PDB file of C-alpha atoms in Angstrom:
ATOM      1  CA  UNK A 263      -9.246  36.205   9.942  1.00  0.00           C
ATOM      2  CA  UNK A 264      -8.209  32.443  10.750  1.00  0.00           C
ATOM      3  CA  UNK A 265      -9.887  29.209   8.466  1.00  0.00           C
ATOM      4  CA  UNK A 266     -10.596  27.625  11.812  1.00  0.00           C
ATOM      5  CA  UNK A 267      -8.686  24.016  11.415  1.00  0.00           C
ATOM      6  CA  UNK A 268     -10.869  21.118  10.585  1.00  0.00           C
ATOM      7  CA  UNK A 269     -10.452  18.504  13.985  1.00  0.00           C
ATOM      8  CA  UNK A 270      -9.803  14.409  13.220  1.00  0.00           C
ATOM      9  CA  UNK A 271     -13.535  12.808  15.526  1.00  0.00           C
ATOM     10  CA  UNK A 272     -14.182   9.174  14.595  1.00  0.00           C
ATOM     11  CA  UNK A 273     -17.249   8.775  16.013  1.00  0.00           C
ATOM     12  CA  UNK A 274     -18.140   5.478  15.874  1.00  0.00           C
ATOM     13  CA  UNK A 275     -15.044   3.379  15.010  1.00  0.00           C
ATOM     14  CA  UNK A 276     -14.909  -0.692  14.897  1.00  0.00           C
ATOM     15  CA  UNK A 277     -14.185  -1.884  18.444  1.00  0.00           C
ATOM     16  CA  UNK A 278     -10.865  -3.660  17.957  1.00  0.00           C
ATOM     17  CA  UNK A 279     -10.935  -7.207  20.093  1.00  0.00           C
ATOM     18  CA  UNK A 280      -6.823  -7.154  19.458  1.00  0.00           C
ATOM     19  CA  UNK A 281      -4.908  -6.007  22.021  1.00  0.00           C
ATOM     20  CA  UNK A 282      -1.915  -4.457  21.025  1.00  0.00           C
ATOM     21  CA  UNK A 283       0.496  -7.556  21.359  1.00  0.00           C
ATOM     22  CA  UNK A 284      -1.497  -9.378  19.483  1.00  0.00           C
ATOM     23  CA  UNK A 285      -3.536 -11.286  22.117  1.00  0.00           C
ATOM     24  CA  UNK A 286      -7.564 -10.983  21.619  1.00  0.00           C
ATOM     25  CA  UNK A 287      -7.895  -8.436  24.499  1.00  0.00           C
ATOM     26  CA  UNK A 288     -11.342  -8.903  26.802  1.00  0.00           C
ATOM     27  CA  UNK A 289     -13.582  -6.458  25.901  1.00  0.00           C
ATOM     28  CA  UNK A 290     -16.178  -5.312  29.254  1.00  0.00           C
ATOM     29  CA  UNK A 291     -19.390  -5.053  27.167  1.00  0.00           C
ATOM     30  CA  UNK A 292     -21.438  -3.662  30.245  1.00  0.00           C
ATOM     31  CA  UNK A 293     -19.136  -0.510  30.187  1.00  0.00           C
ATOM     32  CA  UNK A 294     -18.824  -0.533  27.003  1.00  0.00           C
ATOM     33  CA  UNK A 295     -22.587  -0.419  26.932  1.00  0.00           C
ATOM     34  CA  UNK A 296     -22.518   2.345  29.389  1.00  0.00           C
ATOM     35  CA  UNK A 297     -19.902   3.919  27.571  1.00  0.00           C
ATOM     36  CA  UNK A 298     -21.793   4.424  24.794  1.00  0.00           C
ATOM     37  CA  UNK A 299     -25.296   5.636  26.854  1.00  0.00           C
ATOM     38  CA  UNK A 300     -23.430   8.702  27.622  1.00  0.00           C
ATOM     39  CA  UNK A 301     -21.905   9.273  24.154  1.00  0.00           C
ATOM     40  CA  UNK A 302     -25.089   9.101  22.689  1.00  0.00           C
ATOM     41  CA  UNK A 303     -26.905  12.322  25.923  1.00  0.00           C
ATOM     42  CA  UNK A 304     -23.296  14.104  24.220  1.00  0.00           C
ATOM     43  CA  UNK A 305     -24.425  14.303  21.040  1.00  0.00           C
ATOM     44  CA  UNK A 306     -27.439  14.963  21.422  1.00  0.00           C
ATOM     45  CA  UNK A 307     -27.235  17.997  23.621  1.00  0.00           C
ATOM     46  CA  UNK A 308     -23.520  19.310  21.841  1.00  0.00           C
ATOM     47  CA  UNK A 309     -26.630  21.984  19.803  1.00  0.00           C
ATOM     48  CA  UNK A 310     -27.758  23.234  22.471  1.00  0.00           C
ATOM     49  CA  UNK A 311     -26.122  22.503  25.758  1.00  0.00           C
ATOM     50  CA  UNK A 312     -21.850  22.612  24.601  1.00  0.00           C
ATOM     51  CA  UNK A 313     -21.731  22.444  28.824  1.00  0.00           C
ATOM     52  CA  UNK A 314     -23.675  19.342  28.843  1.00  0.00           C
ATOM     53  CA  UNK A 315     -22.390  17.996  26.213  1.00  0.00           C
ATOM     54  CA  UNK A 316     -18.594  18.208  27.514  1.00  0.00           C
ATOM     55  CA  UNK A 317     -19.935  16.519  30.775  1.00  0.00           C
ATOM     56  CA  UNK A 318     -21.748  13.523  29.642  1.00  0.00           C
ATOM     57  CA  UNK A 319     -18.181  12.931  26.961  1.00  0.00           C
ATOM     58  CA  UNK A 320     -16.114  13.159  31.036  1.00  0.00           C
ATOM     59  CA  UNK A 321     -19.142  10.705  31.875  1.00  0.00           C
ATOM     60  CA  UNK A 322     -18.287   8.022  29.290  1.00  0.00           C
ATOM     61  CA  UNK A 323     -14.525   8.459  29.109  1.00  0.00           C
ATOM     62  CA  UNK A 324     -14.005   5.936  32.376  1.00  0.00           C
ATOM     63  CA  UNK A 325     -16.677   3.868  31.443  1.00  0.00           C
ATOM     64  CA  UNK A 326     -14.191   3.510  27.452  1.00  0.00           C
ATOM     65  CA  UNK A 327     -11.295   2.473  29.267  1.00  0.00           C
ATOM     66  CA  UNK A 328     -12.852   0.361  31.999  1.00  0.00           C
ATOM     67  CA  UNK A 329     -14.176  -1.650  28.527  1.00  0.00           C
ATOM     68  CA  UNK A 330     -10.365  -2.172  27.730  1.00  0.00           C
ATOM     69  CA  UNK A 331     -11.214  -1.179  24.354  1.00  0.00           C
ATOM     70  CA  UNK A 332      -8.135   0.942  24.477  1.00  0.00           C
ATOM     71  CA  UNK A 333      -8.542   2.910  20.234  1.00  0.00           C
ATOM     72  CA  UNK A 334     -12.688   3.403  22.012  1.00  0.00           C
ATOM     73  CA  UNK A 335     -10.513   5.671  24.195  1.00  0.00           C
ATOM     74  CA  UNK A 336      -8.391   7.026  22.745  1.00  0.00           C
ATOM     75  CA  UNK A 337     -11.602   8.133  20.207  1.00  0.00           C
ATOM     76  CA  UNK A 338     -13.801   9.820  22.457  1.00  0.00           C
ATOM     77  CA  UNK A 339     -10.653  11.881  24.693  1.00  0.00           C
ATOM     78  CA  UNK A 340     -10.207  13.262  20.915  1.00  0.00           C
ATOM     79  CA  UNK A 341     -14.024  13.475  21.385  1.00  0.00           C
ATOM     80  CA  UNK A 342     -13.103  15.605  24.067  1.00  0.00           C
ATOM     81  CA  UNK A 343     -10.611  17.739  22.800  1.00  0.00           C
ATOM     82  CA  UNK A 344     -13.036  19.408  19.934  1.00  0.00           C
ATOM     83  CA  UNK A 345     -15.499  20.172  22.384  1.00  0.00           C
ATOM     84  CA  UNK A 346     -13.691  21.693  24.736  1.00  0.00           C
ATOM     85  CA  UNK A 347     -12.296  23.626  21.477  1.00  0.00           C
ATOM     86  CA  UNK A 348     -15.032  24.654  20.592  1.00  0.00           C
ATOM     87  CA  UNK A 349     -16.382  26.275  23.590  1.00  0.00           C
ATOM     88  CA  UNK A 350     -13.724  27.785  23.722  1.00  0.00           C
ATOM     89  CA  UNK A 351     -12.039  26.360  27.101  1.00  0.00           C
ATOM     90  CA  UNK A 352      -8.675  26.461  25.235  1.00  0.00           C
ATOM     91  CA  UNK A 353      -6.453  25.708  28.368  1.00  0.00           C
ATOM     92  CA  UNK A 354      -8.790  22.652  29.337  1.00  0.00           C
ATOM     93  CA  UNK A 355      -9.036  21.978  25.072  1.00  0.00           C
ATOM     94  CA  UNK A 356      -4.488  22.174  25.557  1.00  0.00           C
ATOM     95  CA  UNK A 357      -4.806  19.945  29.095  1.00  0.00           C
ATOM     96  CA  UNK A 358      -7.289  17.444  27.113  1.00  0.00           C
ATOM     97  CA  UNK A 359      -4.812  17.080  23.818  1.00  0.00           C
ATOM     98  CA  UNK A 360      -1.829  16.537  25.748  1.00  0.00           C
ATOM     99  CA  UNK A 361      -3.591  14.260  27.398  1.00  0.00           C
ATOM    100  CA  UNK A 362      -4.450  12.467  24.771  1.00  0.00           C
ATOM    101  CA  UNK A 363      -1.423  12.223  22.560  1.00  0.00           C
ATOM    102  CA  UNK A 364       0.288  10.389  25.900  1.00  0.00           C
ATOM    103  CA  UNK A 365      -2.608   7.899  25.906  1.00  0.00           C
ATOM    104  CA  UNK A 366      -1.880   7.591  22.614  1.00  0.00           C
ATOM    105  CA  UNK A 367       1.167   6.972  22.044  1.00  0.00           C
ATOM    106  CA  UNK A 368       1.316   4.351  25.141  1.00  0.00           C
ATOM    107  CA  UNK A 369      -1.167   1.712  24.753  1.00  0.00           C
ATOM    108  CA  UNK A 370      -1.942   2.605  20.995  1.00  0.00           C
ATOM    109  CA  UNK A 371       1.213   2.948  19.424  1.00  0.00           C
ATOM    110  CA  UNK A 372       3.523   5.946  18.027  1.00  0.00           C
ATOM    111  CA  UNK A 373       3.351   4.233  14.670  1.00  0.00           C
ATOM    112  CA  UNK A 374      -1.460   4.006  14.961  1.00  0.00           C
ATOM    113  CA  UNK A 375      -3.175   6.526  12.904  1.00  0.00           C
ATOM    114  CA  UNK A 376      -5.013   7.272  16.003  1.00  0.00           C
ATOM    115  CA  UNK A 377      -1.914   8.159  17.257  1.00  0.00           C
ATOM    116  CA  UNK A 378      -1.579  11.099  14.310  1.00  0.00           C
ATOM    117  CA  UNK A 379      -5.214  11.926  15.118  1.00  0.00           C
ATOM    118  CA  UNK A 380      -4.016  13.079  18.677  1.00  0.00           C
ATOM    119  CA  UNK A 381      -1.451  15.511  17.131  1.00  0.00           C
ATOM    120  CA  UNK A 382      -3.748  16.695  14.322  1.00  0.00           C
ATOM    121  CA  UNK A 383      -5.757  17.746  16.643  1.00  0.00           C
ATOM    122  CA  UNK A 384      -2.938  19.401  19.370  1.00  0.00           C
ATOM    123  CA  UNK A 385      -1.554  20.913  16.753  1.00  0.00           C
ATOM    124  CA  UNK A 386      -4.501  23.779  16.817  1.00  0.00           C
ATOM    125  CA  UNK A 387      -2.990  24.221  20.084  1.00  0.00           C
ATOM    126  CA  UNK A 388       0.161  25.565  18.014  1.00  0.00           C
ATOM    127  CA  UNK A 389      -1.911  27.109  15.508  1.00  0.00           C
ATOM    128  CA  UNK A 390      -4.064  29.888  17.955  1.00  0.00           C
ATOM    129  CA  UNK A 391      -1.098  30.755  19.190  1.00  0.00           C
ATOM    130  CA  UNK A 392       1.162  31.516  16.460  1.00  0.00           C
ATOM    131  CA  UNK A 393       3.588  28.414  16.739  1.00  0.00           C
ATOM    132  CA  UNK A 394       3.397  27.887  12.761  1.00  0.00           C
ATOM    133  CA  UNK A 395       6.436  25.794  12.690  1.00  0.00           C
ATOM    134  CA  UNK A 396       5.563  23.825  15.941  1.00  0.00           C
ATOM    135  CA  UNK A 397       2.070  22.930  14.008  1.00  0.00           C
ATOM    136  CA  UNK A 398       3.785  22.054  10.566  1.00  0.00           C
ATOM    137  CA  UNK A 399       6.478  20.176  12.270  1.00  0.00           C
ATOM    138  CA  UNK A 400       3.067  17.729  14.501  1.00  0.00           C
ATOM    139  CA  UNK A 401       1.320  17.602  11.364  1.00  0.00           C
ATOM    140  CA  UNK A 402       4.123  16.653   8.855  1.00  0.00           C
ATOM    141  CA  UNK A 403       4.441  13.945  11.754  1.00  0.00           C
ATOM    142  CA  UNK A 404       1.201  13.241  11.436  1.00  0.00           C
ATOM    143  CA  UNK A 405       0.926  12.212   7.427  1.00  0.00           C
ATOM    144  CA  UNK A 406       3.705  10.327   7.877  1.00  0.00           C
ATOM    145  CA  UNK A 407       1.622   7.969  10.100  1.00  0.00           C
ATOM    146  CA  UNK A 408      -0.892   7.688   7.722  1.00  0.00           C
ATOM    147  CA  UNK A 409       1.721   6.839   4.628  1.00  0.00           C
ATOM    148  CA  UNK A 410       3.174   4.246   7.497  1.00  0.00           C
ATOM    149  CA  UNK A 411      -0.060   2.638   8.188  1.00  0.00           C
ATOM    150  CA  UNK A 412      -1.579   2.176   4.793  1.00  0.00           C
ATOM    151  CA  UNK A 413      -4.141   5.179   5.293  1.00  0.00           C
ATOM    152  CA  UNK A 414      -3.120   8.307   3.297  1.00  0.00           C
ATOM    153  CA  UNK A 415      -4.922   8.703   0.385  1.00  0.00           C
ATOM    154  CA  UNK A 416      -8.174   7.378   0.381  1.00  0.00           C
ATOM    155  CA  UNK A 417      -9.241   8.627   4.203  1.00  0.00           C
ATOM    156  CA  UNK A 418     -10.086  11.572   5.873  1.00  0.00           C
ATOM    157  CA  UNK A 419      -8.116  11.838   8.462  1.00  0.00           C
ATOM    158  CA  UNK A 420      -5.600  11.641   5.824  1.00  0.00           C
ATOM    159  CA  UNK A 421      -7.018  14.672   4.235  1.00  0.00           C
ATOM    160  CA  UNK A 422      -7.314  16.834   6.877  1.00  0.00           C
ATOM    161  CA  UNK A 423      -4.224  16.064   7.919  1.00  0.00           C
ATOM    162  CA  UNK A 424      -3.070  17.719   4.666  1.00  0.00           C
ATOM    163  CA  UNK A 425      -5.665  20.568   4.523  1.00  0.00           C
ATOM    164  CA  UNK A 426      -4.998  21.788   8.181  1.00  0.00           C
ATOM    165  CA  UNK A 427      -0.685  21.695   7.403  1.00  0.00           C
ATOM    166  CA  UNK A 428      -1.499  24.061   3.778  1.00  0.00           C
ATOM    167  CA  UNK A 429      -3.567  26.255   6.372  1.00  0.00           C
ATOM    168  CA  UNK A 430      -0.282  26.338   8.427  1.00  0.00           C
ATOM    169  CA  UNK A 431       2.450  26.774   5.883  1.00  0.00           C
ATOM    170  CA  UNK A 432      -0.645  29.732   4.706  1.00  0.00           C
ATOM    171  CA  UNK A 433       0.207  31.461   7.671  1.00  0.00           C
ATOM    172  CA  UNK A 434       3.721  31.288   7.739  1.00  0.00           C
ATOM    173  CA  UNK A 435       3.892  32.393   4.631  1.00  0.00           C
ATOM    174  CA  UNK A 436       4.988  29.336   2.504  1.00  0.00           C
ATOM    175  CA  UNK A 437       2.078  29.933  -0.287  1.00  0.00           C
ATOM    176  CA  UNK A 438       4.394  27.104  -2.251  1.00  0.00           C
ATOM    177  CA  UNK A 439       4.303  24.685  -0.023  1.00  0.00           C
ATOM    178  CA  UNK A 440       0.835  25.241   0.314  1.00  0.00           C
ATOM    179  CA  UNK A 441      -0.379  25.200  -3.020  1.00  0.00           C
ATOM    180  CA  UNK A 442       0.736  22.699  -3.578  1.00  0.00           C
ATOM    181  CA  UNK A 443      -0.871  20.179  -0.721  1.00  0.00           C
ATOM    182  CA  UNK A 444      -3.501  21.961  -1.408  1.00  0.00           C
ATOM    183  CA  UNK A 445      -3.249  19.961  -4.930  1.00  0.00           C
ATOM    184  CA  UNK A 446      -3.295  17.118  -3.308  1.00  0.00           C
ATOM    185  CA  UNK A 447      -6.714  17.862  -0.873  1.00  0.00           C
ATOM    186  CA  UNK A 448      -8.095  18.528  -4.407  1.00  0.00           C
ATOM    187  CA  UNK A 449      -7.309  15.555  -6.055  1.00  0.00           C
ATOM    188  CA  UNK A 450      -8.758  13.754  -2.985  1.00  0.00           C
ATOM    189  CA  UNK A 451     -11.620  15.248  -2.944  1.00  0.00           C
ATOM    190  CA  UNK A 452     -12.725  14.586  -6.629  1.00  0.00           C
ATOM    191  CA  UNK A 453     -11.518  11.005  -5.932  1.00  0.00           C
ATOM    192  CA  UNK A 454     -14.321  10.632  -3.571  1.00  0.00           C
ATOM    193  CA  UNK A 455     -17.058   8.287  -4.470  1.00  0.00           C
ATOM    194  CA  UNK A 456     -19.397  10.864  -2.984  1.00  0.00           C
ATOM    195  CA  UNK A 457     -18.339  14.466  -3.133  1.00  0.00           C
ATOM    196  CA  UNK A 458     -18.511  17.098  -0.319  1.00  0.00           C
ATOM    197  CA  UNK A 459     -18.789  19.900  -2.684  1.00  0.00           C
ATOM    198  CA  UNK A 460     -17.949  22.295   0.623  1.00  0.00           C
ATOM    199  CA  UNK A 461     -15.342  20.757   0.712  1.00  0.00           C
ATOM    200  CA  UNK A 462     -14.355  20.799  -2.508  1.00  0.00           C
ATOM    201  CA  UNK A 463     -15.344  24.232  -2.711  1.00  0.00           C
ATOM    202  CA  UNK A 464     -13.336  25.922   0.157  1.00  0.00           C
ATOM    203  CA  UNK A 465      -9.878  24.105  -1.510  1.00  0.00           C
ATOM    204  CA  UNK A 466     -10.741  26.025  -4.448  1.00  0.00           C
ATOM    205  CA  UNK A 467     -11.252  29.502  -1.831  1.00  0.00           C
ATOM    206  CA  UNK A 468      -7.961  27.857  -0.377  1.00  0.00           C
ATOM    207  CA  UNK A 469      -5.924  27.888  -3.437  1.00  0.00           C
ATOM    208  CA  UNK A 470      -6.733  30.677  -4.609  1.00  0.00           C
ATOM    209  CA  UNK A 471      -5.840  32.220  -1.163  1.00  0.00           C
ATOM    210  CA  UNK A 472      -2.752  30.647  -2.473  1.00  0.00           C
ATOM    211  CA  UNK A 473      -1.898  32.382  -5.566  1.00  0.00           C
ATOM    212  CA  UNK A 474      -3.454  35.824  -4.719  1.00  0.00           C
TER     213      UNK A 474
END
């Protein structure tokens, strides 16, 4: 049985007030507030009615785009991918994940951590269909972006991407490299100021799996 891949989602990011070219960006606060209102409804509905959560996120997306807050818009698209996958709507998940990657590239550029997050989420499609080499390629690209942006070693996104890479390496039969990657995850988890014991236990379990 496959281990479920983790997704990267930033539910409440700091809103950027700088456009891609470095100039102050105009943020439509009314559209931003409306988007957050729909997002809040999605959070409330997620546990009991995932279809309603999908509907609410879809309502939020155009408001975030209209607001001019490009980062928040990409985050909401990432959230939509996660919920679609959890709902088992795999074809719609694939379409949205590809669209999100394209939007992140055009708005934020290929060096932005949210573009790395979009790569991480899209790799799940290749994992699901058993194309582990393609998933590994995308995850390694994602890790390089985190490293180049200075957001490696201390972010949840970086640790999650490493963990997903190790999982794909395991299923591709490269147990030695999977162990090396898991050791990096273990070090990150051990250094966290507030250790998540469940995540740490999962790392040790994965390491033991690769040693068998």
